[in-house]
């Protein structure tokens, strides 16, 4: 049996019985109704196929294209009968016809001559049709099947109605189908015909068993339960929809399994859409108006809004919804919903651009008047290309703010770009819009953001207006701004004047510009000196009282911390002063991340904990996802400062996947987090870290910035590590020198010297390794944070053999007791424990246990297995035959060229003592005793 009829056994059995009774001269009219695609036509086909031998099956189909052709449906029924009549039957037919009707029922021209369809001529035609069918059914039952009778012509409907009232004794069973709810069926002819029905069969949706039967027929297997369930949900038991979806899956060479469930839900068959569009074209205009309005409103559709948008009264609205639901275009729910997404697509295809624009404009106005959410209203304004009134600008700005709060910066940018269409080209409102747009565009389109900032500044009135435009952007965002923006910023600051020469709001603006200019300055030493000078000036307390002053202090404190130009304790104390006066609100991105970065470097990250908790609570209350992302970025800085590796790794990965935080966090802050990850996860993680990739993606245009330049070299070093470790070290040293030239000398930010020292020691370049380690230690002591000093001592202890190395490691353990950084504390204990264990000291287990307790097992194992593990022995000895370092090769070449030690020192920019150390290593590696032997060895090696 055809699978589409798997749920139609009751209907088929009833129709079979009626056909059998017709063999005894009985007659009946059965009406089959249901929505589009439910299987009415298939049921007629099955009835015809099941008819017993000897049953005469006559069929006809109504069509919208032939409704104006009189007697078209009747002609389809009678032509085959008249063509098959033998002489005897022909004679009986003619005997029952009037002289007027005989030519109309000839085999050659069945109903093919013009007829006056008014009485009495039409009466003779109707009688003639019944007579022809009666004669045809004298020796056999006649099954008369008419599909889509709602589209039959009026004359045929009149004939069918006449026949339906006179079926007794004809042996004719008439089965007609009608689309339920169709407005075409709401006419006198259809109503008169249906009123004669002896049975009314309404076809409902397929059951789960029926759906499975169709799947089995299409694929040769029943399909998984999940797949069958999905098919039932998508098609809602409509065979036409179900078959269209399955045909698409077959075309895609898919299978009826659980993995195809999502595909089934997303499927939009083009042939199904075309068929729906063809059926919709026959709908009356009021119905199409409602369907277009429903498509326009989407989820915002309700009876009141739809009625107002369409202009329908309550009675007209209810009648159209009832009709469309009965036809299968809408679901039978309290609020109108399309039966399938392709119905909406078909409606949209039948909607002109002018109609769509008019609908969206009216919908936006209605929803705005009703107080609906701004993003709901803005969705309609986005679809309108023509300028609107100023209320539309307010709605779009509010929608952009809402989208930005939840972290959808692309949606925010779309709303603001659309708002620009409704503002005058030279207006101040346009300048504000451009700045709002630039603030969100930096994440998705940095060049566009730059253009919009400069355009906004040019539209602002006077120096104060232009300064206010720049002040709308967070200070940290200027670190990555292109030179054109920074040049414009400095120009406006010069025009406005120095803060010391201004008062009131102009002074406040001048302070905010100074903070942003200081953040964008990459001059190195001069910028650091300016930051320190700001912190030491006498108006410190006055700066704390205003937003602009606190922004300037926050920028100065981060720069000072990055440079290590003031003690860690002093920086932490001043950061706390600013935080005590800075409200921890959701929108406060200007100072918080900068202060947290400085505290993280000062080994006081925990000080920011309460402030961040309050800021997060404020962001959650306001549903501000951007503010939440900024707090999460600050949290990574706290975790970096506290050395909590596993939590930091998870938080950094999560941060890489969200937007909105980048403009609030400085490049130094990101460098701090990424370096901590490298130390925590292990060497080489820089190249695969998603946060590093995201940071460079957003700031790769500023390769001149020291932090970005250093990051790029660190990524490169991570990539070659393991394949070319020497080159990796050179890249690391190059990154460190870049930071040094910019004045970023604090080892707490990037301990590049100690990291390079470990590798150089592994290569046998012990003197260079020790020199780097000692230089980092001196910088760490000057900065004063326990974590920085402890890290430097651990490396020095690892490079130093014997009791002196153990003493340095013990000092590291003592110093780090006051540190918040558990990673550094664990490293100190594990390094000392490893050295003591190598010497057989029983105290080793105590330190190893303490180190393991302080950090996670993975990190602890990595720390224990460091290449330089403090095992002592020949750490200061150089074995013959080992390769030369890059520096040693240069020294050797200069010796062969005849340069003295002092000349070599001057050429390399190092001390004479450093040259002597390098030369001693060269002698040892070549196993020679002096310069003369070295020249000979050089010739041989060459």
Coordinates of C-alpha atoms in Angstrom, one line a residue, residues 214-698:
X214 CA 6.7 7.1 4.6
X215 CA 10.3 7.1 5.8
X216 CA 10.5 3.3 5.3
X217 CA 9.1 3.7 1.8
X218 CA 11.6 6.5 0.8
X219 CA 14.7 4.9 2.3
X220 CA 14.0 1.2 2.5
X221 CA 14.4 1.3 6.3
X222 CA 12.4 2.6 9.2
X223 CA 14.8 5.2 10.4
X224 CA 15.9 5.9 13.9
X225 CA 13.3 7.0 16.6
X226 CA 14.9 10.4 16.8
X227 CA 14.8 11.0 13.1
X228 CA 11.2 9.9 12.8
X229 CA 10.2 12.1 15.7
X230 CA 12.0 15.1 14.1
X231 CA 10.2 14.4 10.8
X232 CA 6.9 14.4 12.6
X233 CA 7.7 17.6 14.4
X234 CA 8.8 19.4 11.2
X235 CA 6.0 18.2 9.0
X236 CA 3.3 18.1 11.7
X237 CA 2.0 15.0 10.0
X238 CA 1.5 16.6 6.6
X239 CA 2.5 14.1 3.9
X240 CA 3.4 16.8 1.3
X241 CA 5.8 18.5 3.7
X242 CA 7.2 15.3 4.9
X243 CA 7.9 14.0 1.4
X244 CA 9.5 17.2 0.4
X245 CA 11.9 17.1 3.3
X246 CA 12.7 13.4 2.7
X247 CA 13.3 14.1 -1.0
X248 CA 15.8 16.8 -0.1
X249 CA 17.6 14.4 2.2
X250 CA 17.8 11.7 -0.5
X251 CA 19.2 14.3 -2.9
X252 CA 21.9 15.1 -0.3
X253 CA 22.6 11.4 0.0
X254 CA 21.7 11.5 3.7
X255 CA 20.4 8.7 5.9
X256 CA 17.4 8.5 8.3
X257 CA 19.6 8.6 11.4
X258 CA 19.9 10.7 14.5
X259 CA 22.7 12.7 13.1
X260 CA 20.3 14.1 10.5
X261 CA 17.8 15.5 13.0
X262 CA 19.3 19.0 12.9
X263 CA 19.3 18.9 9.2
X264 CA 15.6 18.0 9.1
X265 CA 14.7 20.9 11.3
X266 CA 16.8 23.3 9.1
X267 CA 15.5 22.0 5.8
X268 CA 13.7 24.4 3.5
X269 CA 12.7 22.5 0.3
X270 CA 12.6 24.8 -2.7
X271 CA 9.9 22.8 -4.5
X272 CA 7.7 22.9 -1.4
X273 CA 8.1 26.7 -1.3
X274 CA 7.2 27.0 -4.9
X275 CA 4.1 24.9 -4.4
X276 CA 3.0 27.0 -1.4
X277 CA 3.6 30.2 -3.4
X278 CA 1.3 28.8 -6.2
X279 CA -1.4 28.1 -3.7
X280 CA -1.0 31.5 -2.0
X281 CA -1.5 33.3 -5.3
X282 CA -5.1 32.1 -5.3
X283 CA -5.8 33.7 -1.9
X284 CA -7.9 36.8 -1.7
X285 CA -6.0 40.1 -1.0
X286 CA -7.1 40.5 2.6
X287 CA -5.7 37.1 3.4
X288 CA -2.4 38.0 1.8
X289 CA -2.3 41.3 3.7
X290 CA -2.6 39.4 6.9
X291 CA 0.1 36.9 5.9
X292 CA 2.5 39.7 4.9
X293 CA 1.9 41.4 8.2
X294 CA 2.5 38.2 10.1
X295 CA 5.8 37.6 8.2
X296 CA 6.8 41.2 8.9
X297 CA 6.1 41.1 12.7
X298 CA 7.5 37.6 13.3
X299 CA 7.4 36.7 17.0
X300 CA 6.0 40.1 17.8
X301 CA 2.7 39.2 16.2
X302 CA -0.4 39.3 18.3
X303 CA -4.0 39.9 17.4
X304 CA -4.1 43.6 18.4
X305 CA -0.9 44.5 16.5
X306 CA -1.9 42.4 13.4
X307 CA -5.3 44.0 13.3
X308 CA -3.9 47.5 13.5
X309 CA -1.2 46.8 11.0
X310 CA -3.7 45.2 8.5
X311 CA -6.6 47.5 9.2
X312 CA -8.9 44.5 9.8
X313 CA -11.7 44.6 12.3
X314 CA -12.1 41.8 14.8
X315 CA -14.6 39.8 12.8
X316 CA -12.6 40.1 9.5
X317 CA -9.4 39.1 11.3
X318 CA -11.0 36.0 12.9
X319 CA -12.5 34.8 9.7
X320 CA -9.2 35.1 7.7
X321 CA -7.2 33.4 10.4
X322 CA -9.8 30.6 10.6
X323 CA -9.6 30.1 6.8
X324 CA -5.8 30.1 6.6
X325 CA -5.6 27.7 9.5
X326 CA -8.1 25.3 8.0
X327 CA -6.2 25.4 4.7
X328 CA -3.0 24.5 6.4
X329 CA -1.0 27.7 6.0
X330 CA -1.2 28.5 9.8
X331 CA -1.0 26.4 12.9
X332 CA -4.1 26.1 15.1
X333 CA -2.7 28.2 17.9
X334 CA -4.0 31.1 20.0
X335 CA -1.6 33.4 18.1
X336 CA -1.1 32.9 14.3
X337 CA 2.1 31.0 13.4
X338 CA 3.2 29.8 10.0
X339 CA 2.7 26.0 9.6
X340 CA 6.3 25.7 8.2
X341 CA 9.1 28.2 7.5
X342 CA 8.6 27.7 3.8
X343 CA 5.2 29.2 4.0
X344 CA 6.7 32.4 5.3
X345 CA 9.4 32.3 2.5
X346 CA 6.6 31.9 0.0
X347 CA 4.7 34.9 1.4
X348 CA 7.9 36.9 1.2
X349 CA 8.4 35.9 -2.4
X350 CA 4.9 37.3 -3.2
X351 CA 5.7 40.6 -1.4
X352 CA 7.1 43.5 -3.4
X353 CA 9.9 45.7 -2.0
X354 CA 7.5 48.6 -1.7
X355 CA 5.0 46.5 0.2
X356 CA 7.7 45.2 2.6
X357 CA 9.1 48.7 3.3
X358 CA 5.6 50.1 4.0
X359 CA 4.9 47.2 6.4
X360 CA 8.1 47.6 8.3
X361 CA 7.7 51.4 8.7
X362 CA 4.2 50.9 10.0
X363 CA 5.2 48.0 12.2
X364 CA 8.1 50.0 13.8
X365 CA 5.7 52.9 14.5
X366 CA 3.1 50.6 16.0
X367 CA 5.5 48.7 18.2
X368 CA 7.3 51.9 19.3
X369 CA 3.9 53.5 20.3
X370 CA 3.1 50.3 22.2
X371 CA 6.3 50.6 24.2
X372 CA 7.9 47.4 22.9
X373 CA 11.6 46.8 23.5
X374 CA 14.0 49.0 21.3
X375 CA 15.6 46.0 19.6
X376 CA 12.3 44.7 18.6
X377 CA 11.4 48.0 17.0
X378 CA 14.8 48.5 15.5
X379 CA 14.6 45.1 13.7
X380 CA 12.0 46.7 11.4
X381 CA 13.9 50.0 11.0
X382 CA 16.9 48.0 9.7
X383 CA 14.7 46.7 6.9
X384 CA 13.8 50.2 5.8
X385 CA 16.3 51.9 3.5
X386 CA 14.6 55.3 3.4
X387 CA 15.2 58.0 6.0
X388 CA 12.8 58.2 9.0
X389 CA 12.0 60.7 11.7
X390 CA 14.3 61.4 14.6
X391 CA 12.4 59.0 16.9
X392 CA 13.9 56.2 14.8
X393 CA 17.4 57.5 15.7
X394 CA 16.6 57.3 19.4
X395 CA 15.2 53.8 19.0
X396 CA 18.2 52.6 17.1
X397 CA 20.7 54.0 19.6
X398 CA 18.8 52.4 22.5
X399 CA 18.8 49.1 20.6
X400 CA 22.6 49.4 19.9
X401 CA 23.2 50.0 23.6
X402 CA 21.2 47.0 24.5
X403 CA 23.0 44.8 22.0
X404 CA 26.4 46.1 23.1
X405 CA 25.5 45.3 26.8
X406 CA 24.9 41.7 25.9
X407 CA 28.1 41.5 23.9
X408 CA 26.6 41.5 20.4
X409 CA 28.8 44.2 18.9
X410 CA 28.0 43.4 15.3
X411 CA 24.3 44.0 16.0
X412 CA 25.1 47.2 17.8
X413 CA 27.2 48.4 14.8
X414 CA 24.3 47.5 12.4
X415 CA 21.9 49.6 14.5
X416 CA 24.2 52.6 14.6
X417 CA 25.1 52.5 10.9
X418 CA 21.3 52.5 10.2
X419 CA 20.8 55.5 12.5
X420 CA 23.4 57.5 10.5
X421 CA 20.9 57.4 7.6
X422 CA 18.4 59.5 9.6
X423 CA 20.9 62.2 10.8
X424 CA 21.9 65.3 8.9
X425 CA 25.5 65.1 7.5
X426 CA 26.8 68.1 9.5
X427 CA 24.9 67.7 12.7
X428 CA 26.2 67.3 16.3
X429 CA 23.9 64.3 16.7
X430 CA 25.8 62.6 13.9
X431 CA 29.1 63.2 15.7
X432 CA 27.8 61.4 18.8
X433 CA 26.5 58.5 16.7
X434 CA 29.8 58.2 15.0
X435 CA 31.7 57.9 18.3
X436 CA 29.2 55.3 19.6
X437 CA 29.7 53.4 16.4
X438 CA 33.5 53.6 16.6
X439 CA 33.5 52.3 20.1
X440 CA 31.8 49.1 19.0
X441 CA 33.3 48.9 15.5
X442 CA 36.9 48.5 16.9
X443 CA 36.1 44.8 17.5
X444 CA 34.7 44.1 14.0
X445 CA 36.1 46.8 11.7
X446 CA 39.1 48.8 13.1
X447 CA 39.7 50.9 10.0
X448 CA 36.1 52.0 9.9
X449 CA 36.3 52.8 13.6
X450 CA 39.2 55.1 12.9
X451 CA 37.4 56.9 10.1
X452 CA 34.4 57.4 12.3
X453 CA 36.4 58.8 15.2
X454 CA 38.0 61.4 12.9
X455 CA 34.7 62.3 11.3
X456 CA 33.1 62.7 14.7
X457 CA 35.9 65.0 15.8
X458 CA 35.6 67.1 12.7
X459 CA 31.8 67.5 13.2
X460 CA 32.2 68.6 16.9
X461 CA 32.1 72.3 17.6
X462 CA 35.2 73.9 19.1
X463 CA 38.1 72.4 21.0
X464 CA 35.9 71.5 24.0
X465 CA 33.4 69.7 21.8
X466 CA 36.2 67.8 20.0
X467 CA 37.8 66.9 23.4
X468 CA 34.4 65.6 24.6
X469 CA 34.3 63.4 21.5
X470 CA 37.7 61.9 22.3
X471 CA 36.7 61.5 26.0
X472 CA 33.8 59.2 25.0
X473 CA 36.4 56.5 24.2
X474 CA 38.2 54.5 26.9
X475 CA 41.8 55.5 27.6
X476 CA 43.1 52.0 26.9
X477 CA 41.7 52.0 23.4
X478 CA 44.2 54.7 22.4
X479 CA 47.1 52.3 23.0
X480 CA 46.2 50.6 19.7
X481 CA 44.9 53.7 17.8
X482 CA 46.6 54.5 14.5
X483 CA 48.8 57.5 14.2
X484 CA 46.1 59.6 12.5
X485 CA 43.9 59.4 15.5
X486 CA 46.7 60.1 18.0
X487 CA 47.8 63.1 15.9
X488 CA 44.2 64.5 16.0
X489 CA 44.1 63.9 19.7
X490 CA 47.3 65.8 20.4
X491 CA 46.1 68.6 18.2
X492 CA 42.9 69.0 20.1
X493 CA 44.7 68.8 23.4
X494 CA 47.0 71.6 22.3
X495 CA 44.1 73.7 21.3
X496 CA 42.3 73.1 24.6
X497 CA 45.3 73.9 26.7
X498 CA 47.2 72.4 29.6
X499 CA 45.1 71.3 32.6
X500 CA 47.0 73.6 34.9
X501 CA 45.8 76.6 32.9
X502 CA 42.1 75.6 32.9
X503 CA 39.3 75.3 35.3
X504 CA 36.0 73.5 35.6
X505 CA 34.8 71.3 32.8
X506 CA 37.6 72.4 30.4
X507 CA 40.2 71.3 33.0
X508 CA 38.4 67.9 33.3
X509 CA 38.5 67.5 29.6
X510 CA 42.1 68.4 29.4
X511 CA 42.9 65.8 32.1
X512 CA 41.1 63.1 30.1
X513 CA 42.9 64.0 26.9
X514 CA 46.2 63.9 28.7
X515 CA 45.4 60.4 30.0
X516 CA 44.5 59.2 26.4
X517 CA 47.5 60.9 24.9
X518 CA 49.8 59.3 27.5
X519 CA 48.3 55.9 26.7
X520 CA 48.8 56.3 23.0
X521 CA 52.4 57.5 23.3
X522 CA 55.0 54.9 22.4
X523 CA 58.1 57.2 22.9
X524 CA 59.4 55.0 25.8
X525 CA 61.5 56.9 28.3
X526 CA 59.8 60.3 27.9
X527 CA 56.4 58.8 28.4
X528 CA 57.5 56.9 31.5
X529 CA 59.1 60.0 32.9
X530 CA 55.8 62.0 32.3
X531 CA 53.8 59.3 34.1
X532 CA 56.1 59.2 37.2
X533 CA 56.1 63.0 37.2
X534 CA 52.3 63.1 37.3
X535 CA 52.3 60.7 40.3
X536 CA 54.8 62.8 42.2
X537 CA 53.2 66.2 41.6
X538 CA 51.5 68.0 44.4
X539 CA 47.9 67.9 43.0
X540 CA 47.6 64.2 43.6
X541 CA 44.6 64.5 46.0
X542 CA 42.9 66.9 43.7
X543 CA 43.2 64.5 40.8
X544 CA 41.5 61.8 42.9
X545 CA 38.3 63.9 43.1
X546 CA 37.3 63.8 39.4
X547 CA 36.8 61.2 36.8
X548 CA 39.4 62.7 34.5
X549 CA 41.9 62.9 37.3
X550 CA 41.4 59.3 38.2
X551 CA 41.8 58.2 34.6
X552 CA 45.1 60.1 34.4
X553 CA 46.3 58.5 37.6
X554 CA 45.3 55.0 36.5
X555 CA 47.2 55.4 33.2
X556 CA 50.2 56.8 35.0
X557 CA 50.2 54.0 37.6
X558 CA 50.1 51.3 34.9
X559 CA 52.9 52.8 32.9
X560 CA 55.0 53.3 36.1
X561 CA 54.4 49.7 37.1
X562 CA 55.2 48.4 33.6
X563 CA 58.5 50.3 33.7
X564 CA 59.2 49.4 37.4
X565 CA 59.9 53.1 37.9
X566 CA 58.5 53.2 41.4
X567 CA 58.4 50.6 44.1
X568 CA 55.7 48.0 44.0
X569 CA 54.4 49.0 47.5
X570 CA 54.0 52.6 46.4
X571 CA 52.2 51.7 43.2
X572 CA 49.8 49.4 45.2
X573 CA 49.1 52.1 47.8
X574 CA 48.3 54.7 45.1
X575 CA 46.1 52.2 43.2
X576 CA 44.1 51.6 46.3
X577 CA 43.6 55.3 46.7
X578 CA 42.1 55.5 43.2
X579 CA 39.9 52.4 43.7
X580 CA 38.5 53.8 47.0
X581 CA 37.1 56.7 45.0
X582 CA 36.2 54.9 41.8
X583 CA 32.7 53.6 41.7
X584 CA 32.6 49.9 40.8
X585 CA 29.8 50.3 38.3
X586 CA 29.1 48.3 35.1
X587 CA 30.0 51.2 32.8
X588 CA 33.3 52.0 34.5
X589 CA 35.9 50.7 32.0
X590 CA 38.2 53.7 32.0
X591 CA 40.3 53.0 35.2
X592 CA 39.5 49.5 36.5
X593 CA 41.5 47.3 34.1
X594 CA 44.5 49.6 34.3
X595 CA 44.6 49.6 38.1
X596 CA 44.2 45.8 38.2
X597 CA 47.1 45.4 35.8
X598 CA 49.3 47.5 38.1
X599 CA 48.2 45.6 41.2
X600 CA 48.9 42.3 39.4
X601 CA 52.4 43.3 38.6
X602 CA 52.9 44.6 42.2
X603 CA 52.0 41.2 43.7
X604 CA 48.8 42.7 45.2
X605 CA 46.2 41.4 42.8
X606 CA 43.9 40.3 45.6
X607 CA 43.4 44.0 46.6
X608 CA 41.2 44.3 43.5
X609 CA 38.9 41.4 44.5
X610 CA 36.2 43.3 46.3
X611 CA 36.1 46.1 43.7
X612 CA 35.7 43.5 40.9
X613 CA 33.0 41.6 42.8
X614 CA 31.0 44.9 43.1
X615 CA 31.6 45.7 39.4
X616 CA 30.4 42.2 38.3
X617 CA 27.3 42.5 40.5
X618 CA 26.5 45.8 38.9
X619 CA 27.0 44.4 35.4
X620 CA 24.8 41.4 36.1
X621 CA 22.0 43.6 37.5
X622 CA 22.1 45.8 34.3
X623 CA 22.4 42.7 32.0
X624 CA 25.5 44.4 30.6
X625 CA 27.5 41.7 28.9
X626 CA 30.3 44.0 27.8
X627 CA 30.8 45.1 31.4
X628 CA 30.8 41.4 32.4
X629 CA 33.4 40.7 29.7
X630 CA 35.6 43.6 31.0
X631 CA 35.3 42.2 34.6
X632 CA 36.3 38.7 33.2
X633 CA 39.4 40.3 31.6
X634 CA 40.3 41.9 34.9
X635 CA 39.8 38.6 36.6
X636 CA 42.4 37.0 34.3
X637 CA 44.9 39.7 35.4
X638 CA 44.1 38.8 39.0
X639 CA 44.6 35.1 38.3
X640 CA 47.9 35.9 36.6
X641 CA 49.1 37.9 39.6
X642 CA 48.1 35.1 41.9
X643 CA 49.7 32.3 39.8
X644 CA 46.5 30.2 39.7
X645 CA 47.4 28.4 36.5
X646 CA 44.4 26.1 35.8
X647 CA 41.9 28.8 36.5
X648 CA 43.8 31.3 34.4
X649 CA 43.9 28.9 31.4
X650 CA 40.2 28.4 31.5
X651 CA 39.4 32.1 32.0
X652 CA 41.7 33.1 29.1
X653 CA 40.1 30.6 26.7
X654 CA 36.7 31.9 27.6
X655 CA 37.8 35.5 27.2
X656 CA 39.1 34.8 23.7
X657 CA 35.6 33.8 22.7
X658 CA 33.7 37.0 23.7
X659 CA 33.8 40.6 22.5
X660 CA 33.6 44.0 24.1
X661 CA 36.5 43.9 26.6
X662 CA 39.5 44.8 24.3
X663 CA 39.2 48.6 24.3
X664 CA 39.1 48.6 28.1
X665 CA 42.2 46.4 28.7
X666 CA 45.7 47.8 27.8
X667 CA 48.3 46.0 25.7
X668 CA 50.4 45.7 28.9
X669 CA 47.5 43.9 30.6
X670 CA 47.2 41.4 27.8
X671 CA 51.0 40.9 27.7
X672 CA 50.9 40.3 31.5
X673 CA 48.2 37.6 31.1
X674 CA 49.8 35.9 28.1
X675 CA 53.2 35.8 29.8
X676 CA 51.7 34.2 32.9
X677 CA 50.1 31.6 30.7
X678 CA 53.4 30.8 29.1
X679 CA 55.0 30.3 32.5
X680 CA 52.1 28.3 33.9
X681 CA 51.2 26.1 31.0
X682 CA 54.7 25.7 29.8
X683 CA 57.0 27.0 27.1
X684 CA 55.5 26.9 23.6
X685 CA 52.0 27.7 24.7
X686 CA 52.1 31.2 23.2
X687 CA 51.8 29.9 19.7
X688 CA 48.6 27.9 20.4
X689 CA 46.9 30.1 22.9
X690 CA 43.5 31.3 21.6
X691 CA 43.8 34.5 23.7
X692 CA 47.1 35.4 22.0
X693 CA 45.6 34.8 18.6
X694 CA 42.6 36.9 19.5
X695 CA 44.7 39.8 20.8
X696 CA 47.0 39.9 17.8
X697 CA 44.0 39.7 15.5
X698 CA 42.6 42.8 17.1

